Coordinates of C-alpha atoms in Angstrom, one line a residue:
M1 CA 0.0 0.0 0.0
M2 CA 2.8 2.4 0.8
K3 CA 4.4 2.1 -2.6
N4 CA 1.1 3.0 -4.2
L5 CA 0.5 6.1 -2.1
P6 CA 2.5 8.6 -4.2
G7 CA 0.4 7.7 -7.2
I8 CA -2.8 7.9 -5.2
L9 CA -1.8 11.4 -4.0
F10 CA -1.2 12.6 -7.6
L11 CA -4.5 11.1 -8.6
I12 CA -6.2 13.0 -5.8
A13 CA -4.3 16.2 -6.7
T14 CA -5.8 16.2 -10.3
P15 CA -9.4 17.1 -9.4
C16 CA -8.2 19.3 -6.6
S17 CA -6.0 21.3 -9.0
V18 CA -9.0 21.8 -11.3
A19 CA -11.2 23.0 -8.5
L20 CA -8.4 25.3 -7.3
F21 CA -8.0 26.7 -10.8
V22 CA -11.7 27.5 -11.0
K23 CA -11.8 29.1 -7.6
V24 CA -8.7 31.3 -8.2
Q25 CA -9.9 32.2 -11.7
E26 CA -13.3 33.3 -10.4
A27 CA -11.8 35.2 -7.5
S28 CA -9.1 37.0 -9.4
G29 CA -10.5 37.0 -13.0
S30 CA -7.1 35.9 -14.3
D31 CA -6.5 32.6 -16.0
I32 CA -2.8 32.9 -15.4
L33 CA -3.1 33.1 -11.7
G34 CA -5.4 30.1 -11.7
L35 CA -2.9 28.2 -13.8
L36 CA -0.1 29.1 -11.4
A37 CA -2.1 28.0 -8.4
A38 CA -3.0 24.7 -10.1
V39 CA 0.6 24.0 -11.1
G40 CA 1.8 25.1 -7.6
L41 CA -0.4 22.4 -6.1
Y42 CA 1.3 19.8 -8.3
V43 CA 4.7 21.1 -7.2
L44 CA 3.7 20.9 -3.5
V45 CA 2.4 17.4 -3.9
G46 CA 5.6 16.4 -5.8
A47 CA 7.8 18.0 -3.2
F48 CA 5.9 16.2 -0.4
V49 CA 6.1 12.9 -2.2
A50 CA 9.8 13.3 -2.8
F51 CA 10.5 14.3 0.8
V52 CA 8.5 11.6 2.4
F53 CA 9.0 8.7 0.0
G54 CA 12.4 9.5 -1.4
K55 CA 14.3 8.5 1.7
K56 CA 17.0 5.9 1.3
K57 CA 16.6 2.9 3.5

């Protein structure tokens, strides 16, 4: 289960990034800010996965 968790986290991040894009785009009126927020979510998830699951044993 633990080896599948990074993939599951990225799968969960996909609809969350779409929702974040829509919310930020509606609030700011800018597609670029929405895009940056959505990509930023992927970067945060990727950094979390690399930090937690990238440890050498």
